[in-house]
mmCIF file of C-alpha atoms and ligand atoms in Angstrom:
data_model
loop_
_atom_site.group_PDB
_atom_site.id
_atom_site.type_symbol
_atom_site.label_atom_id
_atom_site.label_comp_id
_atom_site.label_asym_id
_atom_site.label_seq_id
_atom_site.Cartn_x
_atom_site.Cartn_y
_atom_site.Cartn_z
ATOM 1 C CA UNK V 1 21.393 -62.587 49.089
ATOM 2 C CA UNK V 2 23.087 -65.745 50.918
ATOM 3 C CA UNK V 3 26.235 -66.418 52.363
ATOM 4 C CA UNK V 4 27.259 -68.906 48.896
ATOM 5 C CA UNK V 5 25.733 -66.210 46.684
ATOM 6 C CA UNK V 6 28.397 -63.801 48.234
ATOM 7 C CA UNK V 7 30.927 -65.605 48.347
ATOM 8 C CA UNK V 8 30.467 -66.391 44.630
ATOM 9 C CA UNK V 9 30.296 -62.778 43.764
ATOM 10 C CA UNK V 10 32.933 -61.405 46.103
ATOM 11 C CA UNK V 11 35.765 -63.854 46.585
ATOM 12 C CA UNK V 12 35.289 -66.090 42.913
ATOM 13 C CA UNK V 13 37.271 -64.855 40.109
ATOM 14 C CA UNK V 14 37.682 -66.595 36.798
ATOM 15 C CA UNK V 15 40.128 -68.106 35.734
ATOM 16 C CA UNK V 16 42.376 -70.911 36.909
ATOM 17 C CA UNK V 17 44.893 -69.704 38.910
ATOM 18 C CA UNK V 18 48.646 -71.096 38.432
ATOM 19 C CA UNK V 19 50.224 -73.872 40.596
ATOM 20 C CA UNK V 20 46.526 -73.913 42.781
ATOM 21 C CA UNK V 21 44.667 -78.080 41.679
ATOM 22 C CA UNK V 22 42.158 -76.594 43.790
ATOM 23 C CA UNK V 23 40.355 -73.194 44.812
ATOM 24 C CA UNK V 24 37.306 -72.095 46.231
ATOM 25 C CA UNK V 25 33.661 -74.554 46.097
ATOM 26 C CA UNK V 26 35.599 -77.629 47.664
ATOM 27 C CA UNK V 27 36.299 -78.467 51.590
ATOM 28 C CA UNK V 28 39.775 -77.285 51.156
ATOM 29 C CA UNK V 29 42.246 -76.013 48.740
ATOM 30 C CA UNK V 30 44.953 -77.929 46.948
ATOM 31 C CA UNK V 31 48.439 -76.715 45.892
ATOM 32 C CA UNK V 32 50.935 -78.461 45.158
ATOM 33 C CA UNK V 33 54.290 -76.785 47.142
ATOM 34 C CA UNK V 34 57.608 -77.552 44.491
ATOM 35 C CA UNK V 35 59.514 -80.280 44.701
ATOM 36 C CA UNK V 36 62.433 -79.497 47.640
ATOM 37 C CA UNK V 37 60.227 -76.711 48.903
ATOM 38 C CA UNK V 38 59.652 -75.237 52.122
ATOM 39 C CA UNK V 39 55.821 -73.639 52.865
ATOM 40 C CA UNK V 40 55.517 -70.388 54.815
ATOM 41 C CA UNK V 41 52.584 -69.908 56.279
ATOM 42 C CA UNK V 42 51.648 -66.525 58.501
ATOM 43 C CA UNK V 43 47.787 -65.030 60.023
ATOM 44 C CA UNK V 44 47.196 -61.602 60.003
ATOM 45 C CA UNK V 45 43.787 -60.068 62.129
ATOM 46 C CA UNK V 46 42.392 -57.482 61.131
ATOM 47 C CA UNK V 47 39.365 -56.017 63.591
ATOM 48 C CA UNK V 48 37.408 -53.168 63.811
ATOM 49 C CA UNK V 49 37.765 -50.730 66.386
ATOM 50 C CA UNK V 50 41.350 -52.218 66.821
ATOM 51 C CA UNK V 51 43.148 -52.109 63.688
ATOM 52 C CA UNK V 52 40.717 -49.839 61.823
ATOM 53 C CA UNK V 53 37.976 -47.244 62.635
ATOM 54 C CA UNK V 54 34.814 -47.845 62.034
ATOM 55 C CA UNK V 55 34.757 -45.500 58.926
ATOM 56 C CA UNK V 56 37.016 -47.064 57.321
ATOM 57 C CA UNK V 57 37.455 -46.515 53.236
ATOM 58 C CA UNK V 58 36.356 -50.976 52.573
ATOM 59 C CA UNK V 59 39.158 -50.418 49.504
ATOM 60 C CA UNK V 60 41.548 -49.964 51.492
ATOM 61 C CA UNK V 61 41.052 -52.104 54.220
ATOM 62 C CA UNK V 62 40.929 -55.174 51.477
ATOM 63 C CA UNK V 63 44.212 -53.559 50.639
ATOM 64 C CA UNK V 64 46.017 -53.406 53.753
ATOM 65 C CA UNK V 65 44.264 -57.031 55.113
ATOM 66 C CA UNK V 66 46.619 -58.764 52.146
ATOM 67 C CA UNK V 67 49.386 -56.231 52.536
ATOM 68 C CA UNK V 68 50.097 -57.065 56.213
ATOM 69 C CA UNK V 69 50.088 -60.756 55.383
ATOM 70 C CA UNK V 70 52.067 -60.721 52.528
ATOM 71 C CA UNK V 71 54.442 -58.906 54.155
ATOM 72 C CA UNK V 72 55.432 -61.402 56.779
ATOM 73 C CA UNK V 73 55.696 -63.717 53.643
ATOM 74 C CA UNK V 74 59.109 -61.132 52.728
ATOM 75 C CA UNK V 75 60.393 -61.355 56.068
ATOM 76 C CA UNK V 76 60.205 -65.110 55.482
ATOM 77 C CA UNK V 77 61.799 -64.388 52.609
ATOM 78 C CA UNK V 78 58.964 -66.318 50.900
ATOM 79 C CA UNK V 79 57.315 -66.112 47.248
ATOM 80 C CA UNK V 80 53.470 -66.392 47.616
ATOM 81 C CA UNK V 81 51.431 -69.428 46.707
ATOM 82 C CA UNK V 82 47.752 -68.361 47.658
ATOM 83 C CA UNK V 83 45.165 -66.965 50.695
ATOM 84 C CA UNK V 84 42.308 -67.498 52.361
ATOM 85 C CA UNK V 85 40.036 -64.964 53.867
ATOM 86 C CA UNK V 86 37.786 -65.718 56.641
ATOM 87 C CA UNK V 87 35.479 -63.098 57.781
ATOM 88 C CA UNK V 88 32.636 -61.582 59.734
ATOM 89 C CA UNK V 89 30.536 -59.473 59.027
ATOM 90 C CA UNK V 90 27.596 -57.255 60.602
ATOM 91 C CA UNK V 91 25.107 -57.681 57.738
ATOM 92 C CA UNK V 92 25.360 -57.918 53.581
ATOM 93 C CA UNK V 93 26.521 -54.574 52.478
ATOM 94 C CA UNK V 94 27.056 -54.969 48.635
ATOM 95 C CA UNK V 95 28.593 -51.844 47.707
ATOM 96 C CA UNK V 96 31.131 -52.242 50.561
ATOM 97 C CA UNK V 97 31.667 -56.259 50.080
ATOM 98 C CA UNK V 98 32.379 -55.193 46.215
ATOM 99 C CA UNK V 99 35.036 -52.273 47.047
ATOM 100 C CA UNK V 100 36.795 -54.515 49.389
ATOM 101 C CA UNK V 101 37.320 -57.413 47.140
ATOM 102 C CA UNK V 102 38.588 -54.396 44.676
ATOM 103 C CA UNK V 103 40.998 -53.581 47.164
ATOM 104 C CA UNK V 104 42.003 -56.876 48.166
ATOM 105 C CA UNK V 105 42.150 -58.788 44.384
ATOM 106 C CA UNK V 106 44.030 -56.474 43.322
ATOM 107 C CA UNK V 107 46.737 -56.766 45.415
ATOM 108 C CA UNK V 108 46.665 -60.262 44.968
ATOM 109 C CA UNK V 109 47.017 -59.689 41.091
ATOM 110 C CA UNK V 110 49.792 -57.911 41.839
ATOM 111 C CA UNK V 111 51.837 -60.341 43.246
ATOM 112 C CA UNK V 112 50.321 -63.364 42.043
ATOM 113 C CA UNK V 113 48.702 -64.515 45.259
ATOM 114 C CA UNK V 114 45.569 -66.089 44.457
ATOM 115 C CA UNK V 115 42.398 -66.491 46.886
ATOM 116 C CA UNK V 116 41.984 -70.525 47.346
ATOM 117 C CA UNK V 117 39.344 -70.496 50.028
ATOM 118 C CA UNK V 118 38.209 -69.444 53.745
ATOM 119 C CA UNK V 119 34.913 -68.801 55.834
ATOM 120 C CA UNK V 120 31.728 -66.146 55.960
ATOM 121 C CA UNK V 121 30.284 -65.612 58.804
ATOM 122 C CA UNK V 122 27.981 -62.903 61.037
ATOM 123 C CA UNK V 123 29.115 -61.372 62.979
ATOM 124 C CA UNK V 124 31.104 -57.812 64.383
ATOM 125 C CA UNK V 125 33.621 -56.554 60.919
ATOM 126 C CA UNK V 126 36.324 -58.894 61.362
ATOM 127 C CA UNK V 127 39.114 -60.116 58.487
ATOM 128 C CA UNK V 128 41.811 -62.396 58.801
ATOM 129 C CA UNK V 129 43.768 -63.597 56.125
ATOM 130 C CA UNK V 130 46.376 -66.697 56.149
ATOM 131 C CA UNK V 131 48.872 -66.779 53.475
ATOM 132 C CA UNK V 132 50.518 -69.451 51.813
ATOM 133 C CA UNK V 133 53.714 -69.297 50.769
ATOM 134 C CA UNK V 134 57.652 -71.267 49.811
ATOM 135 C CA UNK V 135 60.828 -70.826 50.407
ATOM 136 C CA UNK V 136 63.740 -73.434 49.744
ATOM 137 C CA UNK V 137 65.548 -74.346 52.782
ATOM 138 C CA UNK V 138 68.253 -73.045 54.439
ATOM 139 C CA UNK V 139 67.068 -69.896 52.980
ATOM 140 C CA UNK V 140 64.428 -68.399 55.216
ATOM 141 C CA UNK V 141 65.215 -65.166 57.053
ATOM 142 C CA UNK V 142 64.635 -66.353 60.189
ATOM 143 C CA UNK V 143 64.705 -64.106 63.407
ATOM 144 C CA UNK V 144 66.919 -66.248 64.679
ATOM 145 C CA UNK V 145 69.703 -66.088 62.347
ATOM 146 C CA UNK V 146 71.373 -63.036 63.125
ATOM 147 C CA UNK V 147 75.423 -62.957 63.545
ATOM 148 C CA UNK V 148 77.479 -60.982 65.265
ATOM 149 C CA UNK V 149 79.561 -58.304 63.202
ATOM 150 C CA UNK V 150 76.335 -58.301 61.095
ATOM 151 C CA UNK V 151 75.265 -54.575 59.293
ATOM 152 C CA UNK V 152 71.380 -53.304 60.102
ATOM 153 C CA UNK V 153 69.324 -52.568 57.162
ATOM 154 C CA UNK V 154 65.770 -50.990 57.047
ATOM 155 C CA UNK V 155 64.146 -50.603 53.764
ATOM 156 C CA UNK V 156 62.309 -47.422 53.653
ATOM 157 C CA UNK V 157 61.773 -45.457 56.296
ATOM 158 C CA UNK V 158 59.565 -45.563 59.332
ATOM 159 C CA UNK V 159 56.842 -42.990 61.238
ATOM 160 C CA UNK V 160 55.016 -41.742 58.589
ATOM 161 C CA UNK V 161 52.015 -44.552 59.210
ATOM 162 C CA UNK V 162 52.056 -43.323 63.195
ATOM 163 C CA UNK V 163 52.191 -39.796 62.494
ATOM 164 C CA UNK V 164 48.832 -40.217 60.436
ATOM 165 C CA UNK V 165 46.945 -42.362 63.192
ATOM 166 C CA UNK V 166 47.852 -39.642 65.457
ATOM 167 C CA UNK V 167 46.588 -36.928 63.481
ATOM 168 C CA UNK V 168 43.377 -38.766 62.535
ATOM 169 C CA UNK V 169 42.808 -39.862 66.622
ATOM 170 C CA UNK V 170 43.259 -35.615 66.826
ATOM 171 C CA UNK V 171 46.236 -35.920 68.854
ATOM 172 C CA UNK V 172 46.986 -32.064 69.979
ATOM 173 C CA UNK V 173 50.900 -32.465 68.826
ATOM 174 C CA UNK V 174 50.104 -34.183 65.733
ATOM 175 C CA UNK V 175 47.267 -31.690 64.424
ATOM 176 C CA UNK V 176 49.698 -28.572 65.411
ATOM 177 C CA UNK V 177 52.739 -29.545 63.122
ATOM 178 C CA UNK V 178 52.875 -28.869 59.361
ATOM 179 C CA UNK V 179 52.885 -32.629 57.246
ATOM 180 C CA UNK V 180 52.029 -33.917 53.681
ATOM 181 C CA UNK V 181 49.149 -35.727 55.467
ATOM 182 C CA UNK V 182 48.013 -37.527 52.285
ATOM 183 C CA UNK V 183 51.314 -38.775 52.038
ATOM 184 C CA UNK V 184 50.886 -40.536 55.611
ATOM 185 C CA UNK V 185 47.981 -41.989 55.195
ATOM 186 C CA UNK V 186 49.048 -43.217 52.265
ATOM 187 C CA UNK V 187 51.225 -45.247 54.630
ATOM 188 C CA UNK V 188 48.936 -46.050 56.773
ATOM 189 C CA UNK V 189 46.279 -47.481 55.293
ATOM 190 C CA UNK V 190 47.775 -48.769 51.767
ATOM 191 C CA UNK V 191 51.534 -50.183 52.742
ATOM 192 C CA UNK V 192 53.717 -51.891 50.257
ATOM 193 C CA UNK V 193 54.639 -55.238 51.182
ATOM 194 C CA UNK V 194 57.949 -55.195 50.355
ATOM 195 C CA UNK V 195 57.862 -58.939 48.478
ATOM 196 C CA UNK V 196 60.845 -58.477 46.189
ATOM 197 C CA UNK V 197 63.210 -57.239 48.349
ATOM 198 C CA UNK V 198 61.999 -59.961 50.878
ATOM 199 C CA UNK V 199 62.602 -63.073 47.937
ATOM 200 C CA UNK V 200 65.319 -61.577 46.175
ATOM 201 C CA UNK V 201 67.292 -61.956 49.641
ATOM 202 C CA UNK V 202 66.338 -65.302 50.878
ATOM 203 C CA UNK V 203 69.886 -66.795 50.728
ATOM 204 C CA UNK V 204 72.071 -63.906 51.226
ATOM 205 C CA UNK V 205 70.593 -62.417 54.668
ATOM 206 C CA UNK V 206 70.923 -63.887 57.415
ATOM 207 C CA UNK V 207 67.615 -62.532 59.869
ATOM 208 C CA UNK V 208 64.505 -60.125 59.025
ATOM 209 C CA UNK V 209 61.553 -58.965 60.351
ATOM 210 C CA UNK V 210 58.756 -56.809 59.100
ATOM 211 C CA UNK V 211 58.109 -54.503 61.274
ATOM 212 C CA UNK V 212 54.178 -53.517 62.235
ATOM 213 C CA UNK V 213 54.472 -52.622 65.963
ATOM 214 C CA UNK V 214 57.632 -50.297 66.043
ATOM 215 C CA UNK V 215 61.642 -50.677 64.791
ATOM 216 C CA UNK V 216 62.442 -50.908 69.060
ATOM 217 C CA UNK V 217 60.124 -53.580 69.276
ATOM 218 C CA UNK V 218 60.749 -55.715 66.559
ATOM 219 C CA UNK V 219 63.976 -55.318 66.413
ATOM 220 C CA UNK V 220 64.525 -56.242 69.893
ATOM 221 C CA UNK V 221 62.683 -59.694 68.982
ATOM 222 C CA UNK V 222 65.730 -60.819 66.377
ATOM 223 C CA UNK V 223 67.885 -60.025 69.214
ATOM 224 C CA UNK V 224 66.599 -62.045 71.604
ATOM 225 C CA UNK V 225 66.201 -65.278 69.068
ATOM 226 C CA UNK V 226 69.286 -64.553 68.218
ATOM 227 C CA UNK V 227 71.104 -63.886 71.428
ATOM 228 C CA UNK V 228 72.908 -60.441 69.669
ATOM 229 C CA UNK V 229 72.255 -56.857 70.742
ATOM 230 C CA UNK V 230 72.579 -54.145 68.369
ATOM 231 C CA UNK V 231 74.110 -50.549 67.811
ATOM 232 C CA UNK V 232 71.673 -47.710 65.891
ATOM 233 C CA UNK V 233 73.326 -45.079 63.844
ATOM 234 C CA UNK V 234 70.722 -41.864 64.658
ATOM 235 C CA UNK V 235 72.213 -40.118 61.532
ATOM 236 C CA UNK V 236 72.137 -43.099 59.404
ATOM 237 C CA UNK V 237 67.964 -43.763 60.096
ATOM 238 C CA UNK V 238 66.125 -42.243 56.967
ATOM 239 C CA UNK V 239 63.735 -39.036 58.011
ATOM 240 C CA UNK V 240 60.461 -38.495 56.428
ATOM 241 C CA UNK V 241 60.143 -34.835 55.277
ATOM 242 C CA UNK V 242 56.886 -34.747 57.396
ATOM 243 C CA UNK V 243 58.721 -35.645 60.531
ATOM 244 C CA UNK V 244 61.240 -33.029 60.156
ATOM 245 C CA UNK V 245 58.682 -30.361 62.509
ATOM 246 C CA UNK V 246 58.168 -32.370 65.090
ATOM 247 C CA UNK V 247 59.888 -31.662 68.050
ATOM 248 C CA UNK V 248 62.847 -34.638 68.808
ATOM 249 C CA UNK V 249 61.278 -36.669 71.193
ATOM 250 C CA UNK V 250 58.413 -36.717 68.793
ATOM 251 C CA UNK V 251 60.364 -37.629 66.025
ATOM 252 C CA UNK V 252 62.163 -40.556 68.029
ATOM 253 C CA UNK V 253 58.421 -41.796 68.890
ATOM 254 C CA UNK V 254 57.401 -42.111 65.080
ATOM 255 C CA UNK V 255 60.678 -43.395 63.962
ATOM 256 C CA UNK V 256 61.525 -45.705 66.532
ATOM 257 C CA UNK V 257 58.186 -47.161 68.191
ATOM 258 C CA UNK V 258 55.335 -45.842 65.944
ATOM 259 C CA UNK V 259 53.928 -49.489 63.962
ATOM 260 C CA UNK V 260 52.303 -50.164 60.959
ATOM 261 C CA UNK V 261 55.735 -49.617 59.029
ATOM 262 C CA UNK V 262 56.026 -52.859 57.125
ATOM 263 C CA UNK V 263 59.564 -51.818 56.160
ATOM 264 C CA UNK V 264 61.929 -55.004 56.222
ATOM 265 C CA UNK V 265 64.705 -55.042 58.592
ATOM 266 C CA UNK V 266 67.644 -56.756 58.029
ATOM 267 C CA UNK V 267 71.007 -58.198 58.628
ATOM 268 C CA UNK V 268 73.859 -59.467 56.588
ATOM 269 C CA UNK V 269 77.295 -60.191 56.702
ATOM 270 C CA UNK V 270 79.022 -56.860 55.939
ATOM 271 C CA UNK V 271 81.179 -58.709 52.929
ATOM 272 C CA UNK V 272 77.185 -58.846 51.516
ATOM 273 C CA UNK V 273 76.769 -55.430 51.841
ATOM 274 C CA UNK V 274 77.669 -54.807 47.865
ATOM 275 C CA UNK V 275 74.768 -57.504 47.077
ATOM 276 C CA UNK V 276 72.925 -56.298 49.589
ATOM 277 C CA UNK V 277 72.799 -52.875 47.729
ATOM 278 C CA UNK V 278 71.702 -54.497 44.046
ATOM 279 C CA UNK V 279 70.030 -56.738 44.798
ATOM 280 C CA UNK V 280 67.498 -53.970 46.443
ATOM 281 C CA UNK V 281 68.383 -51.843 43.761
ATOM 282 C CA UNK V 282 67.092 -54.055 41.256
ATOM 283 C CA UNK V 283 63.430 -54.438 42.791
ATOM 284 C CA UNK V 284 63.662 -50.716 43.243
ATOM 285 C CA UNK V 285 63.673 -50.188 47.065
ATOM 286 C CA UNK V 286 65.355 -48.004 48.958
ATOM 287 C CA UNK V 287 67.014 -49.223 51.523
ATOM 288 C CA UNK V 288 69.984 -47.802 54.669
ATOM 289 C CA UNK V 289 72.682 -49.132 56.722
ATOM 290 C CA UNK V 290 71.612 -48.080 59.541
ATOM 291 C CA UNK V 291 73.527 -49.951 62.451
ATOM 292 C CA UNK V 292 75.200 -53.460 63.860
ATOM 293 C CA UNK V 293 74.467 -56.398 65.261
ATOM 294 C CA UNK V 294 76.934 -56.736 68.376
ATOM 295 C CA UNK V 295 77.466 -59.394 70.937
ATOM 296 C CA UNK V 296 77.132 -56.731 73.976
ATOM 297 C CA UNK V 297 73.099 -57.354 74.770
ATOM 298 C CA UNK V 298 70.397 -54.238 74.320
ATOM 299 C CA UNK V 299 69.463 -51.619 71.878
ATOM 300 C CA UNK V 300 71.979 -48.494 71.772
ATOM 301 C CA UNK V 301 71.693 -45.319 69.865
ATOM 302 C CA UNK V 302 73.887 -43.812 68.800
ATOM 303 C CA UNK V 303 72.620 -39.747 68.982
ATOM 304 C CA UNK V 304 74.024 -37.136 66.230
ATOM 305 C CA UNK V 305 76.006 -35.603 69.086
ATOM 306 C CA UNK V 306 77.647 -38.658 69.601
ATOM 307 C CA UNK V 307 75.997 -39.439 72.812
ATOM 308 C CA UNK V 308 75.039 -43.494 73.554
ATOM 309 C CA UNK V 309 71.478 -43.753 75.020
ATOM 310 C CA UNK V 310 69.614 -46.934 75.645
ATOM 311 C CA UNK V 311 66.430 -47.589 73.307
ATOM 312 C CA UNK V 312 63.528 -49.114 74.530
ATOM 313 C CA UNK V 313 62.717 -52.755 73.046
ATOM 314 C CA UNK V 314 58.786 -52.322 73.997
ATOM 315 C CA UNK V 315 57.047 -52.762 71.074
ATOM 316 C CA UNK V 316 52.890 -52.837 70.683
ATOM 317 C CA UNK V 317 51.291 -55.087 72.819
ATOM 318 C CA UNK V 318 47.435 -56.022 72.712
ATOM 319 C CA UNK V 319 47.595 -56.585 76.118
ATOM 320 C CA UNK V 320 50.609 -55.105 77.420
HETATM 321 P P1 ADP H 1 32.628 -75.974 54.753
HETATM 322 O O1 ADP H 1 31.071 -75.683 55.320
HETATM 323 O O2 ADP H 1 33.167 -76.408 54.173
HETATM 324 O O3 ADP H 1 33.243 -75.371 55.901
HETATM 325 P P2 ADP H 1 32.015 -73.383 53.589
HETATM 326 O O4 ADP H 1 30.479 -73.753 53.179
HETATM 327 O O5 ADP H 1 32.496 -72.404 54.640
HETATM 328 O O6 ADP H 1 32.407 -74.405 53.587
HETATM 329 O O7 ADP H 1 32.880 -72.193 52.367
HETATM 330 C C1 ADP H 1 32.353 -73.254 51.330
HETATM 331 C C2 ADP H 1 33.478 -72.826 50.326
HETATM 332 O O8 ADP H 1 33.416 -71.544 50.154
HETATM 333 C C3 ADP H 1 34.860 -73.237 50.748
HETATM 334 O O9 ADP H 1 35.972 -74.107 49.495
HETATM 335 C C4 ADP H 1 35.849 -72.204 51.430
HETATM 336 O O10 ADP H 1 37.228 -72.867 51.525
HETATM 337 C C5 ADP H 1 34.505 -71.314 50.461
HETATM 338 N N1 ADP H 1 34.850 -69.718 51.089
HETATM 339 C C6 ADP H 1 34.099 -69.205 52.155
HETATM 340 N N2 ADP H 1 33.619 -67.668 52.441
HETATM 341 C C7 ADP H 1 35.541 -67.271 51.624
HETATM 342 C C8 ADP H 1 35.583 -66.283 51.617
HETATM 343 N N3 ADP H 1 35.602 -64.774 52.465
HETATM 344 N N4 ADP H 1 36.750 -66.251 50.738
HETATM 345 C C9 ADP H 1 36.785 -67.093 50.001
HETATM 346 N N5 ADP H 1 36.605 -68.341 49.371
HETATM 347 C C10 ADP H 1 35.503 -68.684 50.862
HETATM 348 MG MG1 MG H 2 33.066 -72.930 56.405
#
């Protein structure tokens, strides 16, 4: 099988995708953006050995490669239009490709986000997806749009993906606790992009970011862009049952510096509280109000004992 057979066999799907004038097969795909909308564009790469183990389940990889990109659209309040896939493969492994495509298209179909093009080369296993979405002007959930006094909201909960990762790495403290490993692995390997929540927050929330590098570090980006600080209440943080048996120190690590959570962290005016709760209920996504934005710079955490400490806003850095 050659490059073009591979593309035809695994990445071309029958049936025109609504909203796509021209998909796979020409030099470019053609998508007409709706009048008055802005394109929202984002790329995320998954590299073997850096983002996933060499023996990772290909179906889960297909899911995750697209999920992390859709998560960026969600964090902008954008609706998906389509995506491209640039893939480099050491060899053609039909069974692997078929599972990978299965995971990829299951999620793509769920969110009506068609594959419209890409590139296929030989090389170390590397997956790069670019997603295209659209959002109405003035409604995009930008990082620099948080305001003093805003509520700080979190979708879902953080920490389980990191716990699964430490377990799979064989880290001693993660091996010695009783956890729901299947549930934690699901969070690590098959994250749910919070797209319906993101889209319904467009125009309602002020700023948003999706959590890929740990809550504290990612919130740090919003605070820096908006020129603000924040207070978080530990007692308001949702804690997964699997984190209950950890020491306070490890639980803190997972909750605030975990990574791979793919939840939305967003800010909205206190006057929008009821509308925010209703929007989240309508899309069936749990949310928690975990803190508040302030003009006082820095990130502070109020513990269960009322003591205030500084939260290190350093996120994961590939070259740090
Ligand atoms: P070009 O030579 O113009 O770069 P290619 O020969 O790389 O085009 O690809 C041929 C067609 O197949 C293009 O429409 C391209 O977008 C599409 N394509 C290539 N690889 C992939 C892939 N992995 N997934 C989806 N479409 C792909
Ligand atoms: Mg090419």
